[in-house]
CSV table of C-alpha atoms and ligand atoms in Angstrom, one decimal:
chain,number,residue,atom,x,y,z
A,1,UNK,CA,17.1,-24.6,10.4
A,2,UNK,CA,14.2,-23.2,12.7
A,3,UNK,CA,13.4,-19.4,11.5
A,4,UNK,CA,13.1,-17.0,14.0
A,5,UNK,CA,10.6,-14.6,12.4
A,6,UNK,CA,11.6,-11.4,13.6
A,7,UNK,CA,8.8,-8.9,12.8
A,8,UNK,CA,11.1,-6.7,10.8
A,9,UNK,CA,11.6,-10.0,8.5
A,10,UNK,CA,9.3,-11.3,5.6
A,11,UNK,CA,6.5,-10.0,3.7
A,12,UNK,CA,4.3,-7.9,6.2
A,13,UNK,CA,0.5,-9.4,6.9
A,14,UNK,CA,-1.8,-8.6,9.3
A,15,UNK,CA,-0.5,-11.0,12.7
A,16,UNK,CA,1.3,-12.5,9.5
A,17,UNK,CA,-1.4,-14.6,8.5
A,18,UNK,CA,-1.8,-15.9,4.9
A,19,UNK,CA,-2.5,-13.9,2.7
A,20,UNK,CA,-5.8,-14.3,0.4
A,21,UNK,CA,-6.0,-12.7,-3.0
A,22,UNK,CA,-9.1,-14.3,-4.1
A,23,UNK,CA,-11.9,-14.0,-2.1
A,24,UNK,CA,-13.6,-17.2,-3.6
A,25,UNK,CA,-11.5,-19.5,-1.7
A,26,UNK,CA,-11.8,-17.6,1.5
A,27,UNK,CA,-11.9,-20.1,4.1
A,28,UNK,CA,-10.9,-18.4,7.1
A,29,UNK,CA,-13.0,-17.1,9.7
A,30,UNK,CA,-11.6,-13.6,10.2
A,31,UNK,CA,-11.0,-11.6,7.0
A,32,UNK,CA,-8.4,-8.7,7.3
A,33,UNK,CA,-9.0,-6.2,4.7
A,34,UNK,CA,-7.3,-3.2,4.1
A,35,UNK,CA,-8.7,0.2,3.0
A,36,UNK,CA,-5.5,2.6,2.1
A,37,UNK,CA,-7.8,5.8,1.2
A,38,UNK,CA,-7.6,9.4,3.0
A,39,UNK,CA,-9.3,11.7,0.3
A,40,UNK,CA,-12.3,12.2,2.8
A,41,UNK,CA,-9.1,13.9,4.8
A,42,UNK,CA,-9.8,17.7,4.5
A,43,UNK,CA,-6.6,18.9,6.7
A,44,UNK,CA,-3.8,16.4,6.6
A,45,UNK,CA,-3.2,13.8,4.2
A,46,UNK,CA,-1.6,10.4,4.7
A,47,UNK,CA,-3.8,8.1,6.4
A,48,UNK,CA,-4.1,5.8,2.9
A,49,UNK,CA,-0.2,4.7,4.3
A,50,UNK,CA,-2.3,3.0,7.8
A,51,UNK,CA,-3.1,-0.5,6.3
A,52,UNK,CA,0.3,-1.0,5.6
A,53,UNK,CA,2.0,0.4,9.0
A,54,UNK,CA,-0.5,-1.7,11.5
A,55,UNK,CA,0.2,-4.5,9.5
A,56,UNK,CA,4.1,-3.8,10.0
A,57,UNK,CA,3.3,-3.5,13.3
A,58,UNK,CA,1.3,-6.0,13.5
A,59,UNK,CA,4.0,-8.6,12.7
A,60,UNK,CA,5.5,-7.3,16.2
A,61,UNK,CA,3.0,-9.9,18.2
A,62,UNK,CA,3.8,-12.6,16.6
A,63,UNK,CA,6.4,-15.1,17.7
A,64,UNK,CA,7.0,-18.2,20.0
A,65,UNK,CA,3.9,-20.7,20.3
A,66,UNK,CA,1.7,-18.2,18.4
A,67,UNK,CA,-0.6,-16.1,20.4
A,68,UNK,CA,-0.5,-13.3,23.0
A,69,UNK,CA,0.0,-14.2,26.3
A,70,UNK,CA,-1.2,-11.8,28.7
A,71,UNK,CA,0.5,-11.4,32.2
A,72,UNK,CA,-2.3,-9.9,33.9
A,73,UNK,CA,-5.1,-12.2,32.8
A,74,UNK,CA,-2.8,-15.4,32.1
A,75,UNK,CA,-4.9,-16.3,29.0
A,76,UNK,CA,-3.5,-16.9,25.6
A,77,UNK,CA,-5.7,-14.9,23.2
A,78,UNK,CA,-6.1,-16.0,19.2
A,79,UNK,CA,-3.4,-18.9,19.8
A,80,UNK,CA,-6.3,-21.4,18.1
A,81,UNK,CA,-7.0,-18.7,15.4
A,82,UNK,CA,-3.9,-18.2,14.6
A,83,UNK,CA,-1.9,-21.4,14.5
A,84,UNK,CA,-5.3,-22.9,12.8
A,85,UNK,CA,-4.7,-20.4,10.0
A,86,UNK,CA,-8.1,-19.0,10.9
A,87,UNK,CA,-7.1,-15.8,9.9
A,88,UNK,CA,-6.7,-14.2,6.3
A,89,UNK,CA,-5.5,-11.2,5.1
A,90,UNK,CA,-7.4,-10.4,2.2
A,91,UNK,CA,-4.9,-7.4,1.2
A,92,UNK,CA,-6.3,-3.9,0.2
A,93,UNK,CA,-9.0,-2.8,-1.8
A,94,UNK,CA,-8.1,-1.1,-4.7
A,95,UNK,CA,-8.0,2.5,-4.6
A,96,UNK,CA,-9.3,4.6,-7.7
A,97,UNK,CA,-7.6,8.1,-7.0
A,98,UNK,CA,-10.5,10.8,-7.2
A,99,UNK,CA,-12.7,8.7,-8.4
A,100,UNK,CA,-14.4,8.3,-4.7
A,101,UNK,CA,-17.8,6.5,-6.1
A,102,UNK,CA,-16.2,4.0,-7.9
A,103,UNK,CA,-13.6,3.2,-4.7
A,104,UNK,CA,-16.2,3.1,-2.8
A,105,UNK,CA,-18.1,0.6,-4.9
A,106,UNK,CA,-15.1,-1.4,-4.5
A,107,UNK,CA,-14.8,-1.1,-0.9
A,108,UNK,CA,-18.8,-2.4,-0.4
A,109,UNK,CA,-17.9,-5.4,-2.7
A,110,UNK,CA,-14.7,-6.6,-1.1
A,111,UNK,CA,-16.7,-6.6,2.4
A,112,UNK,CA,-19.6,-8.2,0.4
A,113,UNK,CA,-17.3,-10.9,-0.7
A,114,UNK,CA,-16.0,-11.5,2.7
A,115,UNK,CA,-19.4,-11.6,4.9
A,116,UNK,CA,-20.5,-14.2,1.7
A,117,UNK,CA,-17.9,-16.4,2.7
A,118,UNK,CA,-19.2,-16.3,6.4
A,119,UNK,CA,-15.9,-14.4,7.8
A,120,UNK,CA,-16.1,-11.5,9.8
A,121,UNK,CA,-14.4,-8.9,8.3
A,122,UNK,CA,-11.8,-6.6,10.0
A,123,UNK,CA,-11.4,-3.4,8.5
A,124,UNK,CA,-8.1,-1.3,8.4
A,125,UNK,CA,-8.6,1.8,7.6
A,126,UNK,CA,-8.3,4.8,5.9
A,127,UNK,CA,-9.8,7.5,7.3
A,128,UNK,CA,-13.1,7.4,8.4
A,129,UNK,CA,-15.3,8.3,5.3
A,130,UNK,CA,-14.8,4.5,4.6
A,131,UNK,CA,-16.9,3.3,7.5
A,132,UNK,CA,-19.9,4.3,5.1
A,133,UNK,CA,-19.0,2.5,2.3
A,134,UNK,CA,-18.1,-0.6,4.7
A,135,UNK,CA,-21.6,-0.7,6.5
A,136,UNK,CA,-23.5,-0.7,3.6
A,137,UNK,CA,-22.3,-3.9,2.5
A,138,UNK,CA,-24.3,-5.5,5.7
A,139,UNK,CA,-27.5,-6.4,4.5
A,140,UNK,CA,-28.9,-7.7,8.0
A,141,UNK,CA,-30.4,-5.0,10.5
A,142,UNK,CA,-27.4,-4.0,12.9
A,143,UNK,CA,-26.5,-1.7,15.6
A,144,UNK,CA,-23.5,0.4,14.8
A,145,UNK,CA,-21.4,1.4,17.6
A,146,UNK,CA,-19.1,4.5,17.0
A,147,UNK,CA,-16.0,5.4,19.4
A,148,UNK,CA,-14.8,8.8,18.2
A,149,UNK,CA,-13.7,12.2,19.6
A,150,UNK,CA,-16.1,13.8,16.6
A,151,UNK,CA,-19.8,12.5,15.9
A,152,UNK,CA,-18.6,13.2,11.5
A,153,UNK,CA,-22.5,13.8,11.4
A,154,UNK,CA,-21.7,16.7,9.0
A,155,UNK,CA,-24.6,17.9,7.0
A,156,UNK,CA,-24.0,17.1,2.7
A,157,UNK,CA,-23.7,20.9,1.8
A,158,UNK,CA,-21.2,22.7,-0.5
A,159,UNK,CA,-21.2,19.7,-2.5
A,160,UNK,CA,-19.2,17.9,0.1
A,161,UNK,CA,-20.7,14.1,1.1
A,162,UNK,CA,-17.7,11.9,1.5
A,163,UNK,CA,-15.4,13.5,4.0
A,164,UNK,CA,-14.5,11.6,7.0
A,165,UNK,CA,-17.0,13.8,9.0
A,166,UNK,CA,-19.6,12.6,6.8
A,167,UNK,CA,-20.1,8.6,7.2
A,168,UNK,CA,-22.3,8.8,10.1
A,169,UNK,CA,-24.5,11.0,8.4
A,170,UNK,CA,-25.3,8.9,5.7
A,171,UNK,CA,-25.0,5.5,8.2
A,172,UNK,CA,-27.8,6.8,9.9
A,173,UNK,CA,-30.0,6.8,6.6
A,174,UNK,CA,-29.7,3.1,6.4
A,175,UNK,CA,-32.8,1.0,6.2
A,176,UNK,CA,-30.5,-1.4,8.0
A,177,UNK,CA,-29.7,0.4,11.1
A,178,UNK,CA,-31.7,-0.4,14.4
A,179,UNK,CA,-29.3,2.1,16.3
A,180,UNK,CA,-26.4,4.3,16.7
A,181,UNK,CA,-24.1,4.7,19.9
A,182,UNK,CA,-21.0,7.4,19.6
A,183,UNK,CA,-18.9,7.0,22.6
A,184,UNK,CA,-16.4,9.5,23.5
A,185,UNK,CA,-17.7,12.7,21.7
A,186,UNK,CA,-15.3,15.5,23.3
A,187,UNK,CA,-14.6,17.8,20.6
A,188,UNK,CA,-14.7,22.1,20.6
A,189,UNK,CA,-14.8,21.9,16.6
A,190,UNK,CA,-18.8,20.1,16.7
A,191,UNK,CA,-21.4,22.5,15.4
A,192,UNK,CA,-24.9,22.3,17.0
A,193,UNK,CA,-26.6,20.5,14.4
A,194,UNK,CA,-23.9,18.0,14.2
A,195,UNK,CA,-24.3,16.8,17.8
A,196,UNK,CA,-28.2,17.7,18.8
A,197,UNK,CA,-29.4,16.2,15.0
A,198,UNK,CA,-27.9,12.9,16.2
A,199,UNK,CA,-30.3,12.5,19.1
A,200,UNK,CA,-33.0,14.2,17.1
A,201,UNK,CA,-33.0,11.2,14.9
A,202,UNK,CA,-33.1,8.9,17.9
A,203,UNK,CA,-29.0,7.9,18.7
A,204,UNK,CA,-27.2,8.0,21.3
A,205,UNK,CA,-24.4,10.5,22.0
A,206,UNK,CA,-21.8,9.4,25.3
A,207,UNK,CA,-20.1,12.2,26.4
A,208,UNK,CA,-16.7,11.7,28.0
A,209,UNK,CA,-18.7,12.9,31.2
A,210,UNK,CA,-21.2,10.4,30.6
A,211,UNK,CA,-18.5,7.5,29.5
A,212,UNK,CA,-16.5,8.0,32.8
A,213,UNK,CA,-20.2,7.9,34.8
A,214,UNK,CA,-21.5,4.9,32.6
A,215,UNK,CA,-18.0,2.8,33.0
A,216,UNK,CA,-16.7,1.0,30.2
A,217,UNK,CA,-19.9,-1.8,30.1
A,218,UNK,CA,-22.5,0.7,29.9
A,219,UNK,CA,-21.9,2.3,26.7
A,220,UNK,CA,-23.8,-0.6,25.0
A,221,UNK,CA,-26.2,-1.5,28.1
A,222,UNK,CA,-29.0,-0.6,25.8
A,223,UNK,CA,-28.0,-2.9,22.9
A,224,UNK,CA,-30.0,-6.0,23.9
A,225,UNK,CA,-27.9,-9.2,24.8
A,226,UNK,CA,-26.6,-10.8,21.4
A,227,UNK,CA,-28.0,-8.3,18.9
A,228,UNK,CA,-25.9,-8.2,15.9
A,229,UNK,CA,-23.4,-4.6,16.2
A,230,UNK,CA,-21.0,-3.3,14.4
A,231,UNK,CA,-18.1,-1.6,16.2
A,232,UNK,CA,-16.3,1.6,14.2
A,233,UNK,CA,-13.0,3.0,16.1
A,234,UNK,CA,-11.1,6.5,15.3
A,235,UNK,CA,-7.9,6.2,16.7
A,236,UNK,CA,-8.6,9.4,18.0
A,237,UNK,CA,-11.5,7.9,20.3
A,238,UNK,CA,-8.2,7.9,22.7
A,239,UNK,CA,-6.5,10.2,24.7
A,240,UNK,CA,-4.5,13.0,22.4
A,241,UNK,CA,-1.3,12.2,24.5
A,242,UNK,CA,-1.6,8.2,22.9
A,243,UNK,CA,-1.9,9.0,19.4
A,244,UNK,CA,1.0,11.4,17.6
A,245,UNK,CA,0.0,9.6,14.6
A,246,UNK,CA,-3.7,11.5,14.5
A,247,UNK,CA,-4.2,14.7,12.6
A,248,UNK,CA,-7.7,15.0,14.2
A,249,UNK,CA,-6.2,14.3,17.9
A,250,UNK,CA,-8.2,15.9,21.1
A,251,UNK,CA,-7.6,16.2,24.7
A,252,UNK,CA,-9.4,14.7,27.6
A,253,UNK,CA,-10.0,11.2,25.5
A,254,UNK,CA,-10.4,7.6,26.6
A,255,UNK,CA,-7.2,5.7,28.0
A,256,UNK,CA,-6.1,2.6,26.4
A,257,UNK,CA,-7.7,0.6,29.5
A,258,UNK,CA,-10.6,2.2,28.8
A,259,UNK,CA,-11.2,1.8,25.3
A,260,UNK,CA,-10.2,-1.7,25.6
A,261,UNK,CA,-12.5,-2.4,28.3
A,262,UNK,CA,-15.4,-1.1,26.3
A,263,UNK,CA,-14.4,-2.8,23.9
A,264,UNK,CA,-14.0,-6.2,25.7
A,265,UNK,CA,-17.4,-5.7,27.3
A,266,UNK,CA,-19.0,-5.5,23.6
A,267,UNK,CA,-17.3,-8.6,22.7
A,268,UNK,CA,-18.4,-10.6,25.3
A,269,UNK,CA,-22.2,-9.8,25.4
A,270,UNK,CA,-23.2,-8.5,21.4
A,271,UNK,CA,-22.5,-10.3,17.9
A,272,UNK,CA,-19.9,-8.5,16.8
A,273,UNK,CA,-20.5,-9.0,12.5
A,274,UNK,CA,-17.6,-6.7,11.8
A,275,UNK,CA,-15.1,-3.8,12.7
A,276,UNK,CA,-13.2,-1.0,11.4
A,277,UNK,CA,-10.2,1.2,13.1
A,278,UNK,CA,-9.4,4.1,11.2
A,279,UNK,CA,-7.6,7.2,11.0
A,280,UNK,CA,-4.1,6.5,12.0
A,281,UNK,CA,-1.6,8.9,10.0
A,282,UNK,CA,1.9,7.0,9.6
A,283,UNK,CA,3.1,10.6,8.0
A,284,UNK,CA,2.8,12.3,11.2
A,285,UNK,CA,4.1,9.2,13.7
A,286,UNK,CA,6.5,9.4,15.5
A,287,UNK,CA,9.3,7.8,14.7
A,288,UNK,CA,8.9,4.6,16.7
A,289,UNK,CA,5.2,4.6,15.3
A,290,UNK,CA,3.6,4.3,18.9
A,291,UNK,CA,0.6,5.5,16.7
A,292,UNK,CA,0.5,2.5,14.6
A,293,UNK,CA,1.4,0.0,17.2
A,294,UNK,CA,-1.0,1.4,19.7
A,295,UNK,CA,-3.5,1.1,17.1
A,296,UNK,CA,-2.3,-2.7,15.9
A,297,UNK,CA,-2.6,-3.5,19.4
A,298,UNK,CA,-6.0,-2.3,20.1
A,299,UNK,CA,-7.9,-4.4,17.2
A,300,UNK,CA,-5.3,-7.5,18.1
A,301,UNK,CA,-7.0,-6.9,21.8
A,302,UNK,CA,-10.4,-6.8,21.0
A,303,UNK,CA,-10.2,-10.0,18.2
A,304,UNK,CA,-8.6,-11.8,21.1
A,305,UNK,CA,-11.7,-10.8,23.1
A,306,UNK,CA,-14.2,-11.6,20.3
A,307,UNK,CA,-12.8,-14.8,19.7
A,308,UNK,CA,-12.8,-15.6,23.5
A,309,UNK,CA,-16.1,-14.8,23.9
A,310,UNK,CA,-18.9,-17.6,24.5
A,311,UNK,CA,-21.0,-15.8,21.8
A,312,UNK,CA,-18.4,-16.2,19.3
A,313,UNK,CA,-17.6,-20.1,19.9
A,314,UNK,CA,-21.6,-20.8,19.4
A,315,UNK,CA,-21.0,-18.9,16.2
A,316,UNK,CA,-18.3,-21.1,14.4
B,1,MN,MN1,-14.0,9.8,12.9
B,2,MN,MN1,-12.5,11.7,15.0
């Protein structure tokens, strides 16, 4: 008899694609990897649990013809991708508790093993001290694109160098790096040298003032047409009203229209080599995980977009 798949049913993968345990016979062209690691979390712990609650949630769009149908655009985004089994999830990267060098060893190899296979990895975080560990991996020049409430450009003192405010910081020391873009930078808790040392080096800081002025296609107008970027989300880029399930939450954030537009602009004009969305907190959800399913939803939205997108079809 015909299953009906409801997404609280089965063993959960990411859009319940197959899952991959060996990255040697990755064949796929998207690579779903997650990262379950919050010891760069200083306040609140509990964002190691995310990988597995998006993916839960994940399961939620799946069903029918395969697909997401969208009302208002009437296109059917990843249909091909997903009933082509051009998706994998890779599962998670093995976490070494305290032992944050070796972890994130691991973490640069697993995205290593992915981009050797020619897949473009998508990264579930975690909080966001694994966005260092994941960029390094890229051994071609890239822009980095960074949507955030916080620019985590915190100085290494005290000993501290792997927090989640501390990835940018050592991002932006890359040989590899031909530019960074953080989009949505809002929060009271910055201090001076962590905003005015970004554009000291040369980046480029976008304001919520300067986001709602620029519209949702000029936050990577200076990105030239088809350079290579790679896109890093914190959840709590968005609105504070969106995301319960962020211990870092702020006010006066992007809406989900606009993140997603930004987004969807990005995909349609750069070569997108990768992505990461980080720092959803399933221990502080709510109880009907909005947090988690708001945050499934936006990488589920912008892989539909990528994989819309002229630029990507040349690619594969
Ligand atoms: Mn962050
Ligand atoms: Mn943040």
């Amino acid at each position: 008899m015909d299953r009906t798949n409801r997404a609280f049913t089965g063993i959960a993968t990411f859009l319940r694609a197959p899952f991959c345990a060996d990255p040697a016979t990755l064949n796929a062209d998207i690579a779903v990897l997650g990262i379950p690691f919050d010891e760069g979390s200083p306040f609140m712990p509990g964002s190691r649990m995310a990988p597995r609650a998006l993916r839960e949630h994940s399961m939620r769009f799946v069903g029918g013809a395969g697909g997401l149908y969208d009302p208002e655009t009437r296109r059917t985004l990843l249909a091909h991708e997903m009933n082509n089994g051009l998706i994998a999830d890779m599962g998670d990267v093995d976490i070494r508790p305290t032992a944050v060098e070796v972890t994130f060893e691991l973490i640069t190899e697993a995205v290593q093993q992915i981009l050797a296979r020619g897949a473009l990895p998508v990264i579930l975080g975690g909080d966001h001290s694994i966005t260092y560990p994941v960029v390094r991996a890229f051994k071609e020049p890239l822009y980095v694109l960074h949507f955030d409430a916080h620019t985590d450009y915190q100085p290494f003192v005290h000993g501290l160098k792997y927090t989640n405010s501390h990835a940018f910081r050592h991002i932006t020391a890359m040989s590899t790096l031909l530019g960074l873009t953080q989009i949505g930078i809002r929060s009271l808790r910055h201090s001076p040298e962590t905003v005015d040392e970004v554009e000291q080096a040369g980046h480029r800081i976008i304001s919520m003032n300067e986001f709602r002025r620029l519209g949702p296609a000029g936050v990577s107008a200076h990105v030239p047409d088809g350079a290579r970027c790679y896109v890093s989300i914190d959840v709590d880029a968005m609105d504070m009203s969106l995301v319960p399930g962020c211990v870092s939450a702020e006010p006066n954030g992007l809406s989900y229209t606009e993140l997603r537009d930004a987004l969807a602009a990005i995909a349609s004009r750069l070569n997108v080599v990768g992505f990461d969305f980080v720092e959803v907190n399933p221990l502080l959800d709510v109880g009907t995980g909005v947090t988690a399913y708001l945050g499934a939803h936006v990488v589920i939205e912008f892989l539909g977009n990528l994989c819309a997108s002229p630029m990507w079809k040349k690619r594969r």
